[in-house]
PDB file of C-alpha atoms and ligand atoms in Angstrom:
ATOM      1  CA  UNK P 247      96.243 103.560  94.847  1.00 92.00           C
ATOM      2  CA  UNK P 248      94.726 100.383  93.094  1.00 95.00           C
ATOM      3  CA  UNK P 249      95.892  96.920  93.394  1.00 97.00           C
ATOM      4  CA  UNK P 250      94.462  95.299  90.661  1.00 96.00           C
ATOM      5  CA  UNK P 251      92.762  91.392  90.767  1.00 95.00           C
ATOM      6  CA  UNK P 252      95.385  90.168  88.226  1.00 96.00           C
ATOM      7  CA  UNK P 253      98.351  91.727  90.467  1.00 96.00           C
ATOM      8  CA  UNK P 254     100.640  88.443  90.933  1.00 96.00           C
ATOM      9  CA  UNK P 255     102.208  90.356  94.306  1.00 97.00           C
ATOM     10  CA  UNK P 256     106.233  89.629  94.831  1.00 98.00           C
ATOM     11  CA  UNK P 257     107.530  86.559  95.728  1.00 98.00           C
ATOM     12  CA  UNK P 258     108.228  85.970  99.219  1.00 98.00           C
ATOM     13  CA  UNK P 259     112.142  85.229  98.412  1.00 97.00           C
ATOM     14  CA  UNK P 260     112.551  88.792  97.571  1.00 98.00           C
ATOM     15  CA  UNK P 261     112.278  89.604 101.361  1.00 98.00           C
ATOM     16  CA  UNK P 262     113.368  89.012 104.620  1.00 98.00           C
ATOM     17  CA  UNK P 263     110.190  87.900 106.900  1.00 98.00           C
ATOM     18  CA  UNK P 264     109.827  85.857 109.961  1.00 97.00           C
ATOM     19  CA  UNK P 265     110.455  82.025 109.829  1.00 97.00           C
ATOM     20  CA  UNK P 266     108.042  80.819 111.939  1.00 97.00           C
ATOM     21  CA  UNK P 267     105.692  81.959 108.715  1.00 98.00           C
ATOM     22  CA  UNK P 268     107.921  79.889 106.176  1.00 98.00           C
ATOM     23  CA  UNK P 269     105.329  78.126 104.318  1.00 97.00           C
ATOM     24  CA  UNK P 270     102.428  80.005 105.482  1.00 98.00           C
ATOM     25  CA  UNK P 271     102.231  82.749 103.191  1.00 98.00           C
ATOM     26  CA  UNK P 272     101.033  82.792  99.181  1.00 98.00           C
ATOM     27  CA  UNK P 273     102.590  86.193  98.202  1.00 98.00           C
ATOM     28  CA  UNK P 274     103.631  89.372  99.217  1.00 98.00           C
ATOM     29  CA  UNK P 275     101.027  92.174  98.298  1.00 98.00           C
ATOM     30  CA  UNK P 276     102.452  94.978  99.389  1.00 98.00           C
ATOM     31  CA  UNK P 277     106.122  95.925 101.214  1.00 98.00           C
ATOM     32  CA  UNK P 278     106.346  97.304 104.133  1.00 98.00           C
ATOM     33  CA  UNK P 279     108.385 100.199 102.285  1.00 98.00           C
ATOM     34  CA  UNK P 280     105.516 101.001 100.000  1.00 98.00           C
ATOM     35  CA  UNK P 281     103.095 101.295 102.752  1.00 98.00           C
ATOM     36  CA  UNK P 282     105.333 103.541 104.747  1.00 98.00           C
ATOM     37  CA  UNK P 283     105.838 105.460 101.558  1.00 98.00           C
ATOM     38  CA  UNK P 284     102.248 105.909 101.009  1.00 98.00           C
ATOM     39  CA  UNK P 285     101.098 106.814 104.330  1.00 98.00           C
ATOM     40  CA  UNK P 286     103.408 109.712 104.079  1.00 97.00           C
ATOM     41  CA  UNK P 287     101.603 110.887 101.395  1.00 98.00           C
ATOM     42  CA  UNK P 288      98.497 110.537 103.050  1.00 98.00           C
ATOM     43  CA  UNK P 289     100.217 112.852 106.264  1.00 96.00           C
ATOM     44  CA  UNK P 290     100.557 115.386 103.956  1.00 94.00           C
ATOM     45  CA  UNK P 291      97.099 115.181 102.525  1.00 96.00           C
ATOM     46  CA  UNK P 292      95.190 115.146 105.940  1.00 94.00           C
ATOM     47  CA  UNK P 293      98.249 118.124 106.914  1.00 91.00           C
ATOM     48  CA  UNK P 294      96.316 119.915 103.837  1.00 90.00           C
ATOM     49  CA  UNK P 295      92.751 119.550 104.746  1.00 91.00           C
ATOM     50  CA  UNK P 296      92.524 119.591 108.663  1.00 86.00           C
ATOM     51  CA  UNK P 297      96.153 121.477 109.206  1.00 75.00           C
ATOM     52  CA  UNK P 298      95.449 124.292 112.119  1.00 80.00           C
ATOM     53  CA  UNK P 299      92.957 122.379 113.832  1.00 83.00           C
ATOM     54  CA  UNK P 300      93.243 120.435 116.895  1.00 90.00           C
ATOM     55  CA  UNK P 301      92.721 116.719 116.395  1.00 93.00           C
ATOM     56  CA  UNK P 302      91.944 113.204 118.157  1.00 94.00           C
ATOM     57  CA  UNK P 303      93.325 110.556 116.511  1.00 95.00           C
ATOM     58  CA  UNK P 304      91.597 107.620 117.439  1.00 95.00           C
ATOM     59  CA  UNK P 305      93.320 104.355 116.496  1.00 96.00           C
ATOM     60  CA  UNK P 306      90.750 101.356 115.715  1.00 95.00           C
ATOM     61  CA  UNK P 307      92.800  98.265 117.770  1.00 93.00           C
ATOM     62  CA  UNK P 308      94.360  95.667 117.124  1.00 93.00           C
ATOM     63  CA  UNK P 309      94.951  96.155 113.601  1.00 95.00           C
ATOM     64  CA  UNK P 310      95.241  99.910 112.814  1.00 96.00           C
ATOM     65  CA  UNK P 311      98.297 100.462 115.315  1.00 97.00           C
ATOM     66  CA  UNK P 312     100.673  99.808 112.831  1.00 98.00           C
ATOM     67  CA  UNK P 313      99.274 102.097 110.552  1.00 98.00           C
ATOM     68  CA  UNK P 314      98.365 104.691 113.154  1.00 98.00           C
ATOM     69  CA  UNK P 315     101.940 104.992 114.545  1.00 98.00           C
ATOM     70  CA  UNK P 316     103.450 105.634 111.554  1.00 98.00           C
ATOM     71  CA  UNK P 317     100.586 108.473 110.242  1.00 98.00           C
ATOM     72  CA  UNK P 318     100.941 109.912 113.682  1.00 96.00           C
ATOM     73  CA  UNK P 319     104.622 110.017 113.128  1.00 96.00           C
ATOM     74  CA  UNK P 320     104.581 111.195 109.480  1.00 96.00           C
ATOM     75  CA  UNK P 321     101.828 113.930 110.661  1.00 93.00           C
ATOM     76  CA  UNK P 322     104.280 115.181 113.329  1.00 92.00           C
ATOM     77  CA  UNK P 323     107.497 115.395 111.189  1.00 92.00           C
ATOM     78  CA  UNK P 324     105.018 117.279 108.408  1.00 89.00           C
ATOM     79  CA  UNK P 325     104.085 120.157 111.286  1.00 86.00           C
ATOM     80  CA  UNK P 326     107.684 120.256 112.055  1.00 86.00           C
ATOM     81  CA  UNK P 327     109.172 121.315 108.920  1.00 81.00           C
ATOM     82  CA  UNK P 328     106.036 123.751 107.645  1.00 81.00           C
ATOM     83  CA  UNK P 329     103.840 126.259 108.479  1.00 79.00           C
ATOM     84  CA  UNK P 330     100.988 124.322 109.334  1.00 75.00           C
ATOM     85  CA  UNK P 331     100.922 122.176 112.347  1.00 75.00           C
ATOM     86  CA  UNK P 332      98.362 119.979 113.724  1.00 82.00           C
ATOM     87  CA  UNK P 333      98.270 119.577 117.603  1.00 88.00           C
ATOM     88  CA  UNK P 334      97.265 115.507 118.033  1.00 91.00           C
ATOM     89  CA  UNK P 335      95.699 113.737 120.889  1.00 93.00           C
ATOM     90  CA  UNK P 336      96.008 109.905 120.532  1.00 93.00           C
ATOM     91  CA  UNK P 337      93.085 107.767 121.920  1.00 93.00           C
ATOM     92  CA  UNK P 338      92.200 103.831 121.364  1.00 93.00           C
ATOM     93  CA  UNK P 339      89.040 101.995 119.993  1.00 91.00           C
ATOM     94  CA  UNK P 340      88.473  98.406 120.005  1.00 88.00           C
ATOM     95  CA  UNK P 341      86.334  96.734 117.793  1.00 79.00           C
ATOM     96  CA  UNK P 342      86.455  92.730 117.396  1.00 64.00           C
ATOM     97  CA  UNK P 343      84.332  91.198 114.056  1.00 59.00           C
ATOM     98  CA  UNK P 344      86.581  88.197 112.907  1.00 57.00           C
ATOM     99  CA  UNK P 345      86.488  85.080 113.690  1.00 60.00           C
ATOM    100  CA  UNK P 346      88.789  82.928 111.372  1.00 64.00           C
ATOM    101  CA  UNK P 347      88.059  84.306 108.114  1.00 68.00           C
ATOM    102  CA  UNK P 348      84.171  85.144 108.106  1.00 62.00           C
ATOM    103  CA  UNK P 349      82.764  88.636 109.233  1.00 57.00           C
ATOM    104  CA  UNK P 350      80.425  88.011 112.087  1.00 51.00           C
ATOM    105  CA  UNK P 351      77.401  89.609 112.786  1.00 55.00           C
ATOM    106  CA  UNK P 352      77.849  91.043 116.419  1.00 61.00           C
ATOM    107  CA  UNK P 353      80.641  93.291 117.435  1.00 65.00           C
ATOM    108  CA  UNK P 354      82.056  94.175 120.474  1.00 60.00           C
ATOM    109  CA  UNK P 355      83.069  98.223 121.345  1.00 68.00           C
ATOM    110  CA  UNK P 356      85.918  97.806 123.912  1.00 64.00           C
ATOM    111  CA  UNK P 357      87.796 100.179 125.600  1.00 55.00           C
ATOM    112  CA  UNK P 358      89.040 103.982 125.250  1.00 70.00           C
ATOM    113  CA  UNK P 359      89.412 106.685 127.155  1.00 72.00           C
ATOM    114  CA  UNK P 360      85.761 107.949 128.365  1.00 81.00           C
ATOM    115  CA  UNK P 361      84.660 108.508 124.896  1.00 83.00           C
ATOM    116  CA  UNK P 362      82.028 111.453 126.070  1.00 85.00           C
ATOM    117  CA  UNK P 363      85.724 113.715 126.238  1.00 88.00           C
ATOM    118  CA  UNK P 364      85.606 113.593 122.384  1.00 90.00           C
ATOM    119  CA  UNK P 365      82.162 115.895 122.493  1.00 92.00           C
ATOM    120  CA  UNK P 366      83.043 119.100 120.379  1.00 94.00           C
ATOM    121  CA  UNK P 367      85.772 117.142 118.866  1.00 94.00           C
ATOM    122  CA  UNK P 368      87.842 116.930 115.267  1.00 95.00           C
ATOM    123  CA  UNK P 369      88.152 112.916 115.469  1.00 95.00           C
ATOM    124  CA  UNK P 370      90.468 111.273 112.626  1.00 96.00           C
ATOM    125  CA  UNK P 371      89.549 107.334 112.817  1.00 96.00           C
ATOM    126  CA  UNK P 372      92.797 105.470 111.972  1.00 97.00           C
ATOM    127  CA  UNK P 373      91.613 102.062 110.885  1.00 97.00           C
ATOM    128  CA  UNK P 374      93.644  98.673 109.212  1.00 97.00           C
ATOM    129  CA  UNK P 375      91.360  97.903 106.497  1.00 97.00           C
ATOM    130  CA  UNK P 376      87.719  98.586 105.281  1.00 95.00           C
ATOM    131  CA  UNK P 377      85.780  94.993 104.228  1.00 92.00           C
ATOM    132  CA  UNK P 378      82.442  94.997 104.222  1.00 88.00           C
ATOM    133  CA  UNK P 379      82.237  98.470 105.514  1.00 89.00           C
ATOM    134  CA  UNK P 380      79.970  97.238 108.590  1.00 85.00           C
ATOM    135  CA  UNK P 381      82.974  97.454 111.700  1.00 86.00           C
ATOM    136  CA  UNK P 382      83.133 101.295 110.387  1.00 90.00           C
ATOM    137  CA  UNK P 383      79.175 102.097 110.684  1.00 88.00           C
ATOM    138  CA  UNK P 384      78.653 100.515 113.903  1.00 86.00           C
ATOM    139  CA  UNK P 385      81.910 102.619 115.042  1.00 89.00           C
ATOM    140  CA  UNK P 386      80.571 105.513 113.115  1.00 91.00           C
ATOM    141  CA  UNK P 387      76.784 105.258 115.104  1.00 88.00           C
ATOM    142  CA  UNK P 388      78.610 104.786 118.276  1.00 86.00           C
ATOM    143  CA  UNK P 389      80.628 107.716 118.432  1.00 89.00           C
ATOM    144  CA  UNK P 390      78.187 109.986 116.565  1.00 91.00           C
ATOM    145  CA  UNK P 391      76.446 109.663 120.047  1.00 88.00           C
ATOM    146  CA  UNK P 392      78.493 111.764 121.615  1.00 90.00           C
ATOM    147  CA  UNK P 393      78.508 114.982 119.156  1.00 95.00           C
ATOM    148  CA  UNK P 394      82.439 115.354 117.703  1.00 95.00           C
ATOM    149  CA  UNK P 395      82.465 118.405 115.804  1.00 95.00           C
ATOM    150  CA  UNK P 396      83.949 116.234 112.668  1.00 95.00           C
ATOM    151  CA  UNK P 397      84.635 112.794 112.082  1.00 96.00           C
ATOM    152  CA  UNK P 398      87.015 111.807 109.498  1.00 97.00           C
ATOM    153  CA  UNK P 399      88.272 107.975 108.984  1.00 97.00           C
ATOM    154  CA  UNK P 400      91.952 107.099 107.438  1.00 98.00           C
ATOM    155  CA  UNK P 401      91.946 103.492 106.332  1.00 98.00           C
ATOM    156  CA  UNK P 402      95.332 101.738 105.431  1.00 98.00           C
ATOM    157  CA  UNK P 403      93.588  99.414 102.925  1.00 98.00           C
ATOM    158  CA  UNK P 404      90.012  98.959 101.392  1.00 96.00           C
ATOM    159  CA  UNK P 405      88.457  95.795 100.005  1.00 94.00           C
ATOM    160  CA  UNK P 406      87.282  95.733  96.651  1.00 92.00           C
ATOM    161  CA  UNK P 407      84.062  93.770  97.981  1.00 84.00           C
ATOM    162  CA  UNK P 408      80.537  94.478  97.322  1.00 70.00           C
ATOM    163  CA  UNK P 409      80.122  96.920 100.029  1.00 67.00           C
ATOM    164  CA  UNK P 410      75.778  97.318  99.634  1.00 63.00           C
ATOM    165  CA  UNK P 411      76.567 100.741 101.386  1.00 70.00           C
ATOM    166  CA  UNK P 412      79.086 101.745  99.351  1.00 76.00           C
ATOM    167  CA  UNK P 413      80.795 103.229 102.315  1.00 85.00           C
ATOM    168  CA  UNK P 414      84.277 104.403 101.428  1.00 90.00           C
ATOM    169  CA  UNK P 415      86.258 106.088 104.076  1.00 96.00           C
ATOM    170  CA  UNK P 416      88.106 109.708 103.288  1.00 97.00           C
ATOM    171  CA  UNK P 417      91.472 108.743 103.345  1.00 98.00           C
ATOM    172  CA  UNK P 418      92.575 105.327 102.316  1.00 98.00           C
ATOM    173  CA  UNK P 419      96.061 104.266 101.554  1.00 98.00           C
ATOM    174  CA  UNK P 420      95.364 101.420  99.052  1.00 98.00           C
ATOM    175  CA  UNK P 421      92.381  99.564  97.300  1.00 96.00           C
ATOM    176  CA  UNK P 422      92.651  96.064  97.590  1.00 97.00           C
ATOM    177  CA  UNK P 423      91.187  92.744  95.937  1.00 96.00           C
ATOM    178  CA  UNK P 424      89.020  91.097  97.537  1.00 94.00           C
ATOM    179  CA  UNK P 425      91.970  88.904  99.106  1.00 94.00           C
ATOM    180  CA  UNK P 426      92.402  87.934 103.251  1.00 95.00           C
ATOM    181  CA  UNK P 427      95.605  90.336 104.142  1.00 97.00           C
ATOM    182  CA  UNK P 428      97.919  89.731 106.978  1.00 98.00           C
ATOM    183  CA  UNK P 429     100.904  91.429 108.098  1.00 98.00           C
ATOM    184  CA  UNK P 430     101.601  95.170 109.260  1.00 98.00           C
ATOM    185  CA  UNK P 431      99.249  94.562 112.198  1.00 98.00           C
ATOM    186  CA  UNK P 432      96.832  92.591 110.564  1.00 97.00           C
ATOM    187  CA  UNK P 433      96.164  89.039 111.812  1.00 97.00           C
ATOM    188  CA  UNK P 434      94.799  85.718 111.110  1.00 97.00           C
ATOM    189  CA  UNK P 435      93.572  84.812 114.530  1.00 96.00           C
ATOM    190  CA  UNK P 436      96.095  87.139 116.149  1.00 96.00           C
ATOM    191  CA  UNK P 437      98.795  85.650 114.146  1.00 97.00           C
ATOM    192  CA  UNK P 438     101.000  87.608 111.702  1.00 98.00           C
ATOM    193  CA  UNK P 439     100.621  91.176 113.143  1.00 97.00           C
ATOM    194  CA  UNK P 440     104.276  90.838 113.611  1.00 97.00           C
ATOM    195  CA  UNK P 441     104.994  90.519 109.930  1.00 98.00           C
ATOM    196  CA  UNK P 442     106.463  93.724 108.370  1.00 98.00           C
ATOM    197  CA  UNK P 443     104.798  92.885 104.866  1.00 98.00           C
ATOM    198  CA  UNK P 444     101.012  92.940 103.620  1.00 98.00           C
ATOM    199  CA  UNK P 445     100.915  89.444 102.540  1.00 98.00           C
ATOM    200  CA  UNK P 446      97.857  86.746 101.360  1.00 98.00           C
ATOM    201  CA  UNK P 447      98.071  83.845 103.378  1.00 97.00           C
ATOM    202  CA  UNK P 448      97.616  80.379 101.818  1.00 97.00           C
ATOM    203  CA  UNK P 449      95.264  77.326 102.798  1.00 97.00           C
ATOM    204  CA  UNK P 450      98.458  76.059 105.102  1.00 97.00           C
ATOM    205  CA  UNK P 451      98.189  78.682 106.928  1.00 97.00           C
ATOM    206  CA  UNK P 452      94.402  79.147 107.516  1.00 97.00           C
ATOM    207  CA  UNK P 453      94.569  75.176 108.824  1.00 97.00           C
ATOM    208  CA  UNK P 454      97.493  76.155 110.651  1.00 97.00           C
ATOM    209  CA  UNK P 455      96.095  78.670 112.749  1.00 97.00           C
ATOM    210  CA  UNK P 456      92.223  78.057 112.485  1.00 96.00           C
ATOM    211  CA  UNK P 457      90.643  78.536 115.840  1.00 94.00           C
TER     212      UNK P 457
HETATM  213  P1  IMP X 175      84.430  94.882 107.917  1.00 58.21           P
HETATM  214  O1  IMP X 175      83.440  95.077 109.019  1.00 58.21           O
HETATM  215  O2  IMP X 175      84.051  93.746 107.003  1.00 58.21           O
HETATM  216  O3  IMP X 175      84.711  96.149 107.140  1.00 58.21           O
HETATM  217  O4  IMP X 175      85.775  94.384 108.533  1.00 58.21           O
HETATM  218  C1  IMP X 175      86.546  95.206 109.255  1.00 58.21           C
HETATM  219  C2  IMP X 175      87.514  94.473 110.163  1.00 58.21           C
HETATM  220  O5  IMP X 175      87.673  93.098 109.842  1.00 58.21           O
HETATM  221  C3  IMP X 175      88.876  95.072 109.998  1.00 58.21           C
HETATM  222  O6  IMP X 175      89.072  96.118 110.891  1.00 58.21           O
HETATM  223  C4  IMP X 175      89.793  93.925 110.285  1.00 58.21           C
HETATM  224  O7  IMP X 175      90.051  93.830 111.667  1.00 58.21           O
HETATM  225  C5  IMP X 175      89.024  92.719 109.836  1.00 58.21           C
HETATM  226  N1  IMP X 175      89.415  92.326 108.474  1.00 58.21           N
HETATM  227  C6  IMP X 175      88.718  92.489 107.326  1.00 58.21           C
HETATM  228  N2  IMP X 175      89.389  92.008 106.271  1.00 58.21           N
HETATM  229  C7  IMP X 175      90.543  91.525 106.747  1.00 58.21           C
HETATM  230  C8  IMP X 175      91.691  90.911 106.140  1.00 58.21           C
HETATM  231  O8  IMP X 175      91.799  90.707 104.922  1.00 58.21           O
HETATM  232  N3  IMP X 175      92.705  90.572 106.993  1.00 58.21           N
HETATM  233  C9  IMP X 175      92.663  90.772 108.318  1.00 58.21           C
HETATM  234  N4  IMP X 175      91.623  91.343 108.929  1.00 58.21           N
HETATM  235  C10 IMP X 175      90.574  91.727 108.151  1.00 58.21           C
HETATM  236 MG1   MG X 176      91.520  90.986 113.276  1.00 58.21          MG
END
């Protein structure tokens, strides 16, 4: 699904959202009904591909929980109503690149389960959003260290940046402008993950929480 650069988003007054964010928001991009909506659809799609085989969903923290919980749920309510099931495991990844606004160049691998377990593996990546592509390749190397039998990534929302790779990942819920998103577990400085809505933040809000 394509957002396209000229997309003027909703206005904020059309939904409910958190005060303490009054005046620190441009526009909403996308409801958080849409993006439910559309990672349903993306349940049954990954049901379709990898349905029968046992998978690891790792969730890329902070900012794909959100999006993880609700695939994992959608995936689960999927095997119970068909033929095809998918048994799920449910490990976490944490990756930190962000400081402010600006991608920065070293990156931190954090936590997890021992992450030689996932050896032999079907790994589904569950990830917020795809920028520059560079958070997914070092996670990519990383785990391709330890020999999963497949690696597949699901990515809420990709950038429409110049990505010199052009790495896109094999599930994606929606393709973005080139825009700084907050909201559904996204953050500014670990503000606005408890926003329900995809929204752009403004300038009052980039001074407001600037680090
Ligand atoms: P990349 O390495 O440029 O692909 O950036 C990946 C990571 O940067 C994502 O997992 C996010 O945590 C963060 N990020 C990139 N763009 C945004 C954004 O628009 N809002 C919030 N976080 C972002
Ligand atoms: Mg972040």
């Amino acid at each position: 699904m394509q957002i396209s650069d000229d997309w003027p988003g909703y206005s904020l007054d059309l939904f409910t959202y958190p005060q303490h964010y009054y005046g620190d928001l441009e526009y909403v991009l996308i409801p958080h009904g849409i993006i439910v909506d559309r990672t349903e659809r993306l349940a049954k799609d990954i049901m379709q591909d990898i349905g029968d085989n046992d998978i690891v969903v790792l969730c890329v923290l902070k900012g794909g929980y959100k999006f993880c919980a609700d695939l994992v749920e959608h995936i689960k309510n999927l095997s119970r109503n068909s033929e095809r099931f998918i048994s799920m495991k449910v490990d976490f990844v944490r990756l930190k690149s962000y400081h402010n606004d600006q991608s920065m160049q070293d990156m931190q691998i954090m936590g997890g389960d021992d992450l030689s377990k996932l050896t032999g593996k079907f790994l589904m990546f569950c990830k917020d959003i795809v920028g520059t592509g560079r958070t997914m390749k070092v996670l990519l190397n990383n785990i391709e260290n330890y020999k999963p039998k497949m690696i597949k990534v699901a990515s809420l929302l990709v950038k429409r940046t110049s990505r010199p790779d052009g790495y896109r990942p094999d599930y994606y819920g929606f393709e973005i402008p080139d825009l700084f998103v907050v909201g559904y577990a996204l953050d500014y400085n670990e503000h606005f993950r408890d926003l329900n809505h995809i929204c752009v933040i403004n300038d009052h809000g980039k001074a407001k929480y600037r680090v």
